[in-house]
Amino acid sequence: MMIRRLGSGDGDVLRILAVDNARFDEPGQGGALRPLGPDAARRVLGDEKTHVLVAFLDDEPVGFLFAFELLRRAADVGPSELYVDEVGVRDDHRREGVARALLDALSQLARGRGITNGFVFTNASNAPAVALYESFGGVRPNPDDVMFDFRLG
Ligand SMILES: CC(C)(COP(=O)(O)OP(=O)(O)OC[C@H]1O[C@@H](n2cnc3c(N)ncnc32)[C@H](O)[C@@H]1OP(=O)(O)O)[C@@H](O)C(=O)NCCC(=O)NCCS
């Protein structure tokens, strides 16, 4: 398996992940994807604070992780933190260590950028995801946390 961070010329990989999205998701989890045209894909992939890591097997993408670098002022994290927005492994390659390898690659990327902390949201009902983050040393600092979505425009 080979893992690399996508760059602005990797629109095709992003397109494959979007076309095959249902195979990387848990049924009933996540939402529909907005198709990204070439310009939008280049913007996402060219953004230095948006990290798209992809695991390839025989040149085929079998797993991905989207993370955003956020500037923080909380004392218990560094000046920047990584928000892991999505992790998905193709349904025929689960339990092979792909997600773990993606998180290890994210740790390596974080170290290179002087970032020490990250966080992710998932659903308590998503047992594989909960097991993955716990096995990676993740903790739930405040079980009382609730997430709200709201419109701003
Ligand atoms: C969650 C998900 C990303 C895990 O990917 P994966 O490549 O299968 O996970 P790994 O093989 O790297 O597993 C690493 C560890 O996580 C835990 N784990 C992962 N999947 C598990 C499962 N189905 N049941 C129990 N533990 C699991 C285990 O501790 C595992 O280590 P082990 O295999 O040595 O026991 C994958 O199931 C997936 O893509 N699900 C659909 C998308 C999704 O729900 N993403 C998370 C949204 S926040």
Coordinates of C-alpha atoms and ligand atoms in Angstrom, one line a residue:
M1 CA 0.0 0.0 0.0
M2 CA 1.2 3.5 -0.8
I3 CA -0.2 6.6 0.9
R4 CA 0.3 10.1 -0.4
R5 CA -1.1 13.6 0.0
L6 CA -2.9 14.6 -3.2
G7 CA -1.7 17.7 -5.0
S8 CA -3.4 20.1 -7.4
G9 CA -2.9 17.8 -10.4
D10 CA -4.8 14.9 -8.7
G11 CA -8.4 15.9 -9.8
D12 CA -8.8 12.5 -11.4
V13 CA -8.2 10.7 -8.0
L14 CA -10.8 13.0 -6.4
R15 CA -13.2 12.2 -9.1
I16 CA -12.8 8.4 -8.7
L17 CA -13.4 8.8 -4.9
A18 CA -16.6 10.8 -5.7
V19 CA -18.0 8.4 -8.3
D20 CA -17.3 5.4 -6.0
N21 CA -18.4 7.3 -2.8
A22 CA -21.0 4.8 -1.7
R23 CA -18.3 2.1 -1.4
F24 CA -16.3 4.3 0.9
D25 CA -19.2 5.2 3.2
E26 CA -21.3 3.4 5.8
P27 CA -24.9 3.0 4.5
G28 CA -26.9 5.8 6.1
Q29 CA -23.9 7.8 7.2
G30 CA -22.6 10.9 5.6
G31 CA -24.3 13.0 2.9
A32 CA -24.3 13.3 -0.8
L33 CA -21.2 14.8 -2.4
R34 CA -21.2 18.0 -4.4
P35 CA -19.5 17.2 -7.7
L36 CA -16.3 19.2 -8.0
G37 CA -15.5 20.6 -11.4
P38 CA -11.8 20.8 -12.4
D39 CA -11.4 24.4 -11.0
A40 CA -13.0 23.5 -7.7
A41 CA -10.9 20.3 -7.4
R42 CA -7.7 22.3 -8.1
R43 CA -8.7 24.8 -5.4
V44 CA -9.3 22.1 -2.8
L45 CA -6.2 20.1 -3.7
G46 CA -4.0 23.2 -4.0
D47 CA -5.0 24.6 -0.6
E48 CA -2.0 24.2 1.8
K49 CA -4.3 23.8 4.8
T50 CA -6.6 21.1 3.3
H51 CA -5.0 17.7 3.4
V52 CA -6.3 14.9 1.3
L53 CA -4.4 11.7 2.0
V54 CA -5.1 8.7 -0.2
A55 CA -4.1 5.0 0.2
F56 CA -3.4 3.3 -3.1
L57 CA -3.2 -0.5 -3.8
D58 CA -2.0 -1.3 -7.3
D59 CA -2.6 2.3 -8.3
E60 CA -6.2 2.2 -7.2
P61 CA -7.5 4.4 -4.4
V62 CA -8.8 2.2 -1.6
G63 CA -9.0 4.7 1.2
F64 CA -8.9 8.4 1.9
L65 CA -8.8 10.9 4.7
F66 CA -9.8 14.6 4.5
A67 CA -8.3 16.9 7.2
F68 CA -8.4 20.7 7.6
E69 CA -5.8 22.7 9.5
L70 CA -7.4 25.1 11.8
L71 CA -5.9 28.0 13.7
R72 CA -6.7 27.6 17.5
R73 CA -6.1 29.7 20.6
A74 CA -7.1 27.1 23.2
A75 CA -4.3 26.5 25.6
D76 CA -4.5 22.7 25.6
V77 CA -3.8 22.4 21.9
G78 CA -1.1 24.0 19.8
P79 CA -1.6 27.1 17.6
S80 CA -2.9 24.8 14.9
E81 CA -5.0 21.7 15.0
L82 CA -6.1 19.1 12.4
Y83 CA -9.9 18.5 12.0
V84 CA -10.4 15.1 10.4
D85 CA -13.5 15.7 8.3
E86 CA -13.8 12.3 6.5
V87 CA -12.2 8.9 6.6
G88 CA -13.3 6.2 4.2
V89 CA -12.0 2.8 3.2
R90 CA -13.5 0.9 0.2
D91 CA -15.8 -1.8 1.3
D92 CA -13.6 -4.6 -0.1
H93 CA -10.5 -3.5 1.8
R94 CA -11.7 -2.9 5.3
R95 CA -10.0 -4.5 8.3
E96 CA -6.7 -4.5 6.4
G97 CA -5.2 -1.6 8.3
V98 CA -5.9 1.0 5.6
A99 CA -7.5 3.6 7.9
R100 CA -4.9 3.0 10.6
A101 CA -2.2 3.7 8.0
L102 CA -4.0 6.9 6.9
L103 CA -4.1 8.1 10.5
D104 CA -0.4 7.2 10.9
A105 CA 0.4 9.2 7.7
L106 CA -1.7 12.1 9.1
S107 CA 0.4 12.0 12.3
Q108 CA 3.6 12.1 10.3
L109 CA 2.2 15.1 8.3
A110 CA 1.2 16.8 11.6
R111 CA 4.7 16.3 13.1
G112 CA 6.2 17.9 10.0
R113 CA 4.0 20.9 10.5
G114 CA 4.5 21.2 14.3
I115 CA 0.9 20.1 15.0
T116 CA 0.3 18.0 18.0
N117 CA -3.5 17.6 18.2
G118 CA -6.4 16.5 16.0
F119 CA -10.1 15.8 16.4
V120 CA -12.9 14.1 14.6
F121 CA -16.7 13.8 14.9
T122 CA -18.4 10.5 14.4
N123 CA -21.6 8.7 15.5
A124 CA -21.7 6.5 18.6
S125 CA -23.7 4.1 16.4
N126 CA -20.8 3.8 13.9
A127 CA -19.0 0.9 15.7
P128 CA -16.1 0.5 13.2
A129 CA -15.3 4.3 13.3
V130 CA -15.5 4.4 17.1
A131 CA -13.3 1.3 17.4
L132 CA -10.8 2.9 14.9
Y133 CA -10.5 6.2 16.8
E134 CA -10.3 4.4 20.2
S135 CA -7.6 2.1 18.9
F136 CA -5.7 5.1 17.7
G137 CA -5.7 6.5 21.2
G138 CA -8.6 8.9 20.7
V139 CA -10.5 10.0 23.8
R140 CA -13.9 11.7 24.3
P141 CA -13.0 14.6 26.6
N142 CA -16.6 15.7 27.1
P143 CA -19.4 13.2 26.5
D144 CA -21.8 16.1 26.9
D145 CA -20.7 17.7 23.6
V146 CA -23.5 18.1 21.0
M147 CA -23.1 19.3 17.5
F148 CA -25.4 21.8 15.8
D149 CA -25.6 22.7 12.2
F150 CA -27.0 26.1 11.3
R151 CA -27.4 28.4 8.3
L152 CA -25.3 31.5 8.1
G153 CA -26.5 33.0 4.9
Ligands
LIG1 C1 -14.2 3.1 9.9 C2 -13.3 2.7 8.7 C3 -12.7 3.9 8.1 C4 -12.2 1.8 9.3 O1 -11.3 1.5 8.2 P1 -10.4 0.2 8.1 O2 -9.4 0.4 7.1 O3 -11.3 -1.0 8.0 O4 -9.8 0.1 9.6 P2 -8.4 -0.6 10.0 O5 -8.4 -1.9 9.3 O6 -7.3 0.4 9.8 O7 -8.7 -0.8 11.5 C5 -7.8 -0.3 12.5 C6 -8.4 -0.7 13.9 O8 -9.7 0.0 14.0 C7 -10.6 -1.0 14.7 N1 -11.7 -1.3 13.8 C8 -11.8 -0.9 12.5 N2 -12.9 -1.5 11.9 C9 -13.5 -2.2 12.9 C10 -14.7 -3.0 12.9 N3 -15.5 -3.1 11.9 N4 -15.0 -3.6 14.1 C11 -14.2 -3.5 15.2 N5 -13.0 -2.8 15.2 C12 -12.7 -2.1 14.1 C13 -9.8 -2.2 15.1 O9 -9.2 -1.9 16.4 C14 -8.7 -2.2 14.0 O10 -7.5 -2.8 14.4 P3 -7.4 -4.4 14.2 O11 -7.9 -4.7 12.8 O12 -6.0 -4.7 14.4 O13 -8.3 -5.0 15.2 C15 -14.2 1.9 7.7 O14 -14.9 0.9 8.3 C16 -15.0 2.7 6.8 O15 -14.6 3.2 5.7 N6 -16.3 2.9 7.1 C17 -17.3 3.7 6.3 C18 -17.0 5.2 6.4 C19 -17.0 5.7 7.8 O16 -17.9 5.4 8.6 N7 -16.0 6.5 8.2 C20 -15.9 7.1 9.5 C21 -16.7 8.3 9.5 S1 -16.2 9.4 10.8

